[in-house]
Coordinates of C-alpha atoms in Angstrom, one line a residue:
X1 CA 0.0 0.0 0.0
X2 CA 1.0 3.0 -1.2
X3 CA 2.1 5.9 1.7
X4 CA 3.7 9.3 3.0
X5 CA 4.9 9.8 6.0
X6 CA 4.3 13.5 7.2
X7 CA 6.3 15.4 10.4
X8 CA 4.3 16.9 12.7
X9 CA 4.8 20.6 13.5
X10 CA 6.4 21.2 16.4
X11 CA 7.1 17.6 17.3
X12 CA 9.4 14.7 16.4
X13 CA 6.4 12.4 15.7
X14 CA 5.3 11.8 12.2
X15 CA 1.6 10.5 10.3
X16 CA 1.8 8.1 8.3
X17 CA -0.7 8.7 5.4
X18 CA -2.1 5.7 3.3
X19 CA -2.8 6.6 -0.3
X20 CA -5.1 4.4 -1.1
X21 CA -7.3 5.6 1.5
X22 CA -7.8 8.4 0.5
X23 CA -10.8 9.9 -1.4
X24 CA -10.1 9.3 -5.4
X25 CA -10.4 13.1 -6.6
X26 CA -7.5 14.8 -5.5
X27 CA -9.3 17.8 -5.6
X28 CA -11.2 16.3 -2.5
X29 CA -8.1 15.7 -0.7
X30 CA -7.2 19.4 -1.0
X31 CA -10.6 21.0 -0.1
X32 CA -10.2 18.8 3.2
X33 CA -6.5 19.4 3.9
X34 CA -8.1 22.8 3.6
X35 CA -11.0 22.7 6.0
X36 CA -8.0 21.3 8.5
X37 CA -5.7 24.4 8.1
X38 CA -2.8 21.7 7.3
X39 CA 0.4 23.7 6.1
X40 CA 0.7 24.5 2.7
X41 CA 3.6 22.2 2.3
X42 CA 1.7 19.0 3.6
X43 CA -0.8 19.0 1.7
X44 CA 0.9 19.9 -1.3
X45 CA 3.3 16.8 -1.3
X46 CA -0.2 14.5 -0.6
X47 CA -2.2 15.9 -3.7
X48 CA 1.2 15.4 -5.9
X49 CA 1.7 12.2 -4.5
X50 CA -2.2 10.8 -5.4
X51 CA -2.6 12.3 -8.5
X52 CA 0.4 10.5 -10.0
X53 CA -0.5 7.4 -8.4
X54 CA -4.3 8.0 -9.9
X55 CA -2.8 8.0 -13.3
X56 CA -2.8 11.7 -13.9
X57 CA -0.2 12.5 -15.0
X58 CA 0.3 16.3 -15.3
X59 CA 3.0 18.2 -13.5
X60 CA 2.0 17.3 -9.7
X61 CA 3.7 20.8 -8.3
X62 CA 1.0 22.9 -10.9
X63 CA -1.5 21.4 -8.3
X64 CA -1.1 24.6 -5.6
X65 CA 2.0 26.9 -5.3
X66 CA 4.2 25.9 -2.4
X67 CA 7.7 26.0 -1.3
X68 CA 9.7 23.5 -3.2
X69 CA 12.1 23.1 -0.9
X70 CA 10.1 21.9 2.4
X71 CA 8.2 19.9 0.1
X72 CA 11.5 18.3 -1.3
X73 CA 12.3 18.0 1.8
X74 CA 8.6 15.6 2.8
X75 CA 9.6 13.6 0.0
X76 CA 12.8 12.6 1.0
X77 CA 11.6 12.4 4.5
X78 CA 8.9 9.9 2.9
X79 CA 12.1 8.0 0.6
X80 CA 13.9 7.1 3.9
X81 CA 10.4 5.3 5.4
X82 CA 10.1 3.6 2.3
X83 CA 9.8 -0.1 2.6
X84 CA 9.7 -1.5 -1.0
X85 CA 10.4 -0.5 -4.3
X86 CA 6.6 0.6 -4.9
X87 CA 6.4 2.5 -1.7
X88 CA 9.7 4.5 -3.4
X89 CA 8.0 5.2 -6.5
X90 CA 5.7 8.0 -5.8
X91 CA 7.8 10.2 -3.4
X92 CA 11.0 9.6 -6.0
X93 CA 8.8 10.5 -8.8
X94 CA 8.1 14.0 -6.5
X95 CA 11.3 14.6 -5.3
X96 CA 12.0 14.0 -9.0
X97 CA 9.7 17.1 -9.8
X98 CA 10.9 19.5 -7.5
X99 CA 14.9 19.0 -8.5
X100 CA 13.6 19.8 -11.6
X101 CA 12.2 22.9 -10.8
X102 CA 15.2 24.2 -8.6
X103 CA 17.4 22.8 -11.5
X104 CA 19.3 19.7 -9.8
X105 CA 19.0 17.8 -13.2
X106 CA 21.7 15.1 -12.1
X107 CA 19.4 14.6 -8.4
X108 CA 16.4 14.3 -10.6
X109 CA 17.9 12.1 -12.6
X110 CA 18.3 9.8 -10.6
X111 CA 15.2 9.7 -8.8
X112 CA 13.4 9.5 -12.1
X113 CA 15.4 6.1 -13.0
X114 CA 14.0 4.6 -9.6
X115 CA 10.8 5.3 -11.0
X116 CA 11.1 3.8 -14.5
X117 CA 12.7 0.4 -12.6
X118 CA 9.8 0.2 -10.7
X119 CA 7.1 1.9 -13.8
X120 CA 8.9 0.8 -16.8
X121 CA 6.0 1.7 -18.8
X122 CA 5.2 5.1 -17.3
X123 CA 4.8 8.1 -20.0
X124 CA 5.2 11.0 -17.5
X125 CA 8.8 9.3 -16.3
X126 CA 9.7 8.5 -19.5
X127 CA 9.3 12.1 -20.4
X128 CA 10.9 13.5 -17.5
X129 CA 13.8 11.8 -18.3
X130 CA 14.2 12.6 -21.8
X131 CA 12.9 16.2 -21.2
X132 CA 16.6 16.1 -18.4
X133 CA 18.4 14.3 -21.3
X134 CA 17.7 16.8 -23.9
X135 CA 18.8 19.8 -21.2
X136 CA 22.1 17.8 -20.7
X137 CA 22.8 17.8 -24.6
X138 CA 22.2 14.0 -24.9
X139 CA 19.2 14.0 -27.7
X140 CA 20.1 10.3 -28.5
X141 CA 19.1 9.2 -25.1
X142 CA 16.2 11.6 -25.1
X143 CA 14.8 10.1 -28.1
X144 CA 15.0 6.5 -27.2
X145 CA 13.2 7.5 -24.0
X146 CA 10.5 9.3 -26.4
X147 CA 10.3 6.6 -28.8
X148 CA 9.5 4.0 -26.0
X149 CA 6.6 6.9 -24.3
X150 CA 5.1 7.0 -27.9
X151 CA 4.8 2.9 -28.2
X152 CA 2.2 2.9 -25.9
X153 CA -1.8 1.5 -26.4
X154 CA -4.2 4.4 -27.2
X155 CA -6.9 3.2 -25.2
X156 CA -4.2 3.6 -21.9
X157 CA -5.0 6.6 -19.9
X158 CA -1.6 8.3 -20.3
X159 CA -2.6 8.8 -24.2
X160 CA -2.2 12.5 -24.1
X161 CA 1.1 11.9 -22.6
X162 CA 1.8 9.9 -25.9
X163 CA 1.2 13.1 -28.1
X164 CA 3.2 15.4 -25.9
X165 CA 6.0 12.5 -26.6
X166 CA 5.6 12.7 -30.4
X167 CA 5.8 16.7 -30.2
X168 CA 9.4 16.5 -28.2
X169 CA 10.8 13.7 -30.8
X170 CA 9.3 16.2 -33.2
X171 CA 11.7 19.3 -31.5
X172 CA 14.7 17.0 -31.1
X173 CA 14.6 16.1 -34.9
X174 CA 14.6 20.3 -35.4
X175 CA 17.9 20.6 -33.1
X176 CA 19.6 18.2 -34.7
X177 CA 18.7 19.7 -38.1
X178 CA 16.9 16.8 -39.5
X179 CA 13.6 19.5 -41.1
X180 CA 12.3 16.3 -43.2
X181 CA 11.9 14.2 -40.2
X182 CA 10.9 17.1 -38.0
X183 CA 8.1 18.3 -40.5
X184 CA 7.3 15.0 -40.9
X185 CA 6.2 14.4 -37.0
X186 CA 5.0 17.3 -36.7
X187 CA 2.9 16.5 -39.4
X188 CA 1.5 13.4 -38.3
X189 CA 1.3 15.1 -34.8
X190 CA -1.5 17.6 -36.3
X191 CA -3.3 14.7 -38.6
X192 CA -3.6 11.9 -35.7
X193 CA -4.2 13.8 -32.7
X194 CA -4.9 17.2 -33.5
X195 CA -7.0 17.3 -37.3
X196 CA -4.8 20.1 -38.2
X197 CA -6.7 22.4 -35.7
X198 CA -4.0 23.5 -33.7
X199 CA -2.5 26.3 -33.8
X200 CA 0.7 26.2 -31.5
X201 CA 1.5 22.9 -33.3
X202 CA 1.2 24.7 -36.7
X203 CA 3.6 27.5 -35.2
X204 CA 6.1 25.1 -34.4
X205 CA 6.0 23.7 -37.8
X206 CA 6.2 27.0 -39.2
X207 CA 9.5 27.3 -37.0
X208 CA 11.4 24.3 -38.9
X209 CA 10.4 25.9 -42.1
X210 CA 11.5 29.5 -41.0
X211 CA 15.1 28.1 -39.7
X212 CA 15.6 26.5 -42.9
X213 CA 14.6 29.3 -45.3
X214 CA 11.7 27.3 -46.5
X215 CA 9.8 30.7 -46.4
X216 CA 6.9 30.1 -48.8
X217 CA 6.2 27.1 -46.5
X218 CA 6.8 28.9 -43.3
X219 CA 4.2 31.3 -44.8
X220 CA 1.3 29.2 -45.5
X221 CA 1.8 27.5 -42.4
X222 CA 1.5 30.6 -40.6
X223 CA -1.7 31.4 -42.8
X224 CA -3.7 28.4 -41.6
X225 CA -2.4 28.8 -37.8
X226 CA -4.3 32.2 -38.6
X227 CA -7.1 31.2 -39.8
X228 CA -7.9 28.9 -36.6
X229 CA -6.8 31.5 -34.2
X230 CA -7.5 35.0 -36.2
X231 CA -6.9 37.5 -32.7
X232 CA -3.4 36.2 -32.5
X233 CA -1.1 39.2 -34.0
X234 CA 2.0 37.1 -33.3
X235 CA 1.0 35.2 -35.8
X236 CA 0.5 38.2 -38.4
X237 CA 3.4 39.6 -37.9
X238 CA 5.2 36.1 -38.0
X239 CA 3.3 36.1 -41.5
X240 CA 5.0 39.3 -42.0
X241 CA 8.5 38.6 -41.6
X242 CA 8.0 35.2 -43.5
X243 CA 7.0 37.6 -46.8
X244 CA 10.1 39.9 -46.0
X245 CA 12.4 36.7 -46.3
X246 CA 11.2 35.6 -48.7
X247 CA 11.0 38.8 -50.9
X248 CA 14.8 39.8 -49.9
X249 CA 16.1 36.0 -50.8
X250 CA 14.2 36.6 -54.5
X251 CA 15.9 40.0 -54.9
X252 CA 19.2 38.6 -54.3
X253 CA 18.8 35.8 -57.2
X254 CA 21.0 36.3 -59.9
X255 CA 18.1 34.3 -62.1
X256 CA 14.7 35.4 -61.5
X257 CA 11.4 35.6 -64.3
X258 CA 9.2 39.0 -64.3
X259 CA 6.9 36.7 -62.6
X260 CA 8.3 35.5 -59.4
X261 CA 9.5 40.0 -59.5
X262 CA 6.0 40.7 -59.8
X263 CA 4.7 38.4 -56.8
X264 CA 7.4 39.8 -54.8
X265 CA 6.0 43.3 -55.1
X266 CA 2.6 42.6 -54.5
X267 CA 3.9 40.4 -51.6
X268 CA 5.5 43.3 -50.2
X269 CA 2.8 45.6 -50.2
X270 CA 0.6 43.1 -48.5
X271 CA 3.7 42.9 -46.0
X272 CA 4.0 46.8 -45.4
X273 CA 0.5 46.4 -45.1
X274 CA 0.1 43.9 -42.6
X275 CA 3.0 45.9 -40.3
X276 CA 1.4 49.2 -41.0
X277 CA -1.9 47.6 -39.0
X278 CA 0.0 45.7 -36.6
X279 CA 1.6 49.0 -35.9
X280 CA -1.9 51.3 -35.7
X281 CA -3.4 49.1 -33.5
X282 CA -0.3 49.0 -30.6
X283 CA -1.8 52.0 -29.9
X284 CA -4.8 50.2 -28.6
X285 CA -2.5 47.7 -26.6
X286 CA -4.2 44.7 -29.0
X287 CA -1.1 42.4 -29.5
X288 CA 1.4 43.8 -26.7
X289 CA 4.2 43.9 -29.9
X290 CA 7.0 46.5 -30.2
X291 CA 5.9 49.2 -32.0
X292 CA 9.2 50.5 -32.8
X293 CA 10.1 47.1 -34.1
X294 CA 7.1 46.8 -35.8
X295 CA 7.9 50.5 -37.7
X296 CA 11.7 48.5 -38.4
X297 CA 10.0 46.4 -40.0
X298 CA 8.1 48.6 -42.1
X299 CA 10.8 50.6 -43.0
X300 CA 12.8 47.8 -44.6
X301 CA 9.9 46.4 -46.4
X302 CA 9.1 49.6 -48.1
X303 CA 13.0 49.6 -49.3
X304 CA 12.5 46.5 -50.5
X305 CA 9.9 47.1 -52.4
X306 CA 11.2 50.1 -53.7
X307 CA 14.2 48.0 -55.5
X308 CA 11.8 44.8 -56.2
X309 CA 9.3 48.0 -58.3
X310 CA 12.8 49.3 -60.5
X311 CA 13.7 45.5 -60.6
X312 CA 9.9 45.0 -61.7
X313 CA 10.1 47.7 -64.3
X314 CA 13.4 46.7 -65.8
X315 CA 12.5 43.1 -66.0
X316 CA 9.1 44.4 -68.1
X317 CA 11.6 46.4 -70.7
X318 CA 13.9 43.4 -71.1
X319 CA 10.7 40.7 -71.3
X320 CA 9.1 43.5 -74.0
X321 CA 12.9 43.1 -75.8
X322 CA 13.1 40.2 -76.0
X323 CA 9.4 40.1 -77.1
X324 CA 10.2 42.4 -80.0
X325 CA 13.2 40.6 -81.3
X326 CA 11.2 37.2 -81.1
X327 CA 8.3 38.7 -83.6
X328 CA 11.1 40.4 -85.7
X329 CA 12.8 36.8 -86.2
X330 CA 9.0 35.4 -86.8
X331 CA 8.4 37.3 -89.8
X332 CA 12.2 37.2 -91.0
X333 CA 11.7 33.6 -91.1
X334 CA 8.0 33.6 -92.4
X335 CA 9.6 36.0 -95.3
X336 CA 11.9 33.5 -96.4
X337 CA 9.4 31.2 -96.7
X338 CA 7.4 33.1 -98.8
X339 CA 9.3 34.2 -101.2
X340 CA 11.7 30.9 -101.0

């Protein structure tokens, strides 16, 4: 059975507190710890405890705000009463948590890895460790830890903890460079669990496309991120720098048709647009942006399109040229047929 063992204030005695006697919301647990006037601290490492032995797995310490360090220090109090590996599990997996937080990665660590001997198969350690991994700068460790959370049944209750898993394999791929497999995840993570309807998953595609100069990609990723969340102006003026890219890497070709100079100018305008709204409505604290930033980015745009509209208008003299000596050599040749 599954306990804590809690000091007393002001005394050397401790209560021992059975787990599994207690009610099955944690929410309950709280609201009576409550009533009692228990310390902050107790009933903090109680609620943290039971709602990762219920099978919720979200982060325990989001439950109430406490002091991390008295409650680090219940767990280990409840570590040292342990009397088998299971009775370990839950105030490890805590402890765990709260080195985290203060950022003892090599304490937490190891307190995760007594979990997972005695919860092989437990998606929130699993994470924890490869989430510790990737901060150490060991991605191949933190994906094999990420591959194994993602191999789980769907009908399991730690499914949502499957997709988190898939979204962190997706973010590894992008720091090791690999955009094909990073797209891809990210991807499938929007088609399986999401039907490409969320947003913050759509901006962190966008991301792998914007690091790799993909920028037309980048763009219409950022389009359909707006479309399902229309009062986010990050996302506009993400829109925004995509175009500005994009428009300055076109400018720079050597090779480039009076088309794709064309599209660049009306691409701009739509850009100098977007920023010169973005910029209005700071004024009405909308987005919380920068509005000098915001005016930067006007600015440059409107250079930009000043060379892409001489660029535009040379490329329509040259195209007319070349037009003109094209017909010239149609009726030369359709001369010399005639008249053999």
């Amino acid at each position: 059975m599954a306990c804590v063992y809690i000091p007393v204030q002001n005394s050397d005695e401790e209560v021992k507190v059975n787990l599994d006697e207690l009610p099955l919301d944690a929410s309950y647990i709280l609201d009576i710890l409550k009533a009692e006037q228990a310390p902050l601290d107790i009933w903090l490492i109680i609620a943290a405890c039971v709602h990762f032995s219920r099978g919720q797995y979200v982060d325990s310490l989001q439950l109430c705000k406490g002091d991390y360090g008295k409650a680090g220090m219940y767990y280990m109090a409840s570590i040292k009463k342990a009397k088998n590996p299971h009775e370990f599990a839950l105030p490890c997996y805590g402890l765990g948590q709260v080195q985290l937080k203060l950022g003892d990665l090599q304490g937490a660590l190891t307190n995760f890895e007594i979990v997972l001997e005695v919860q092989p198969k437990d998606c929130g350690t699993l994470k924890a460790l490869g989430h510790i991994y990737v901060q150490l700068g060991q991605n191949e460790k933190a994906q094999e830890l990420f591959r194994k959370a993602t191999k789980i049944d769907p009908q399991d209750p730690q499914y949502p903890e499957y997709t988190d898993a898939n979204l962190r394999l997706a973010a590894i791929a992008k720091a090791r460079n690999d955009v094909q497999l990073s797209v891809k995840l990210y991807q499938n993570c929007l088609r399986k669990f999401y039907y490409n309807t969320q947003s913050e998953v759509l901006l962190y595609l966008a991301r792998v496309h914007y690091e790799a100069q993909q920028w037309q990609d980048c763009r219409k990723t950022l389009l359909r991120a707006i479309h399902l969340d229309p009062s986010n102006y990050t996302l506009r003026f993400d829109v925004g720098v995509a175009i500005q890219k994009s428009s300055a890497l076109t400018l720079q070709m050597t090779m480039r048709t009076v088309d794709e100079v064309r599209a660049t100018v009306g691409e701009l305008r739509n850009a100098i647009r977007l920023f010169s709204l973005l910029c209005a409505s700071s004024n009405l604290h909308f987005h919380g942006l920068d509005e000098k930033k915001i005016r930067t980015h006007v600015g440059y745009c409107s250079h930009l399109l000043e060379a892409a509209c001489a660029d535009q208008e040379l490329a329509e003299l040259e195209e007319q040229q070349n037009l003109q000596r094209l017909e010239v050599r149609r009726q030369i040749e359709f001369a010399e047929i005639r008249f053999g």
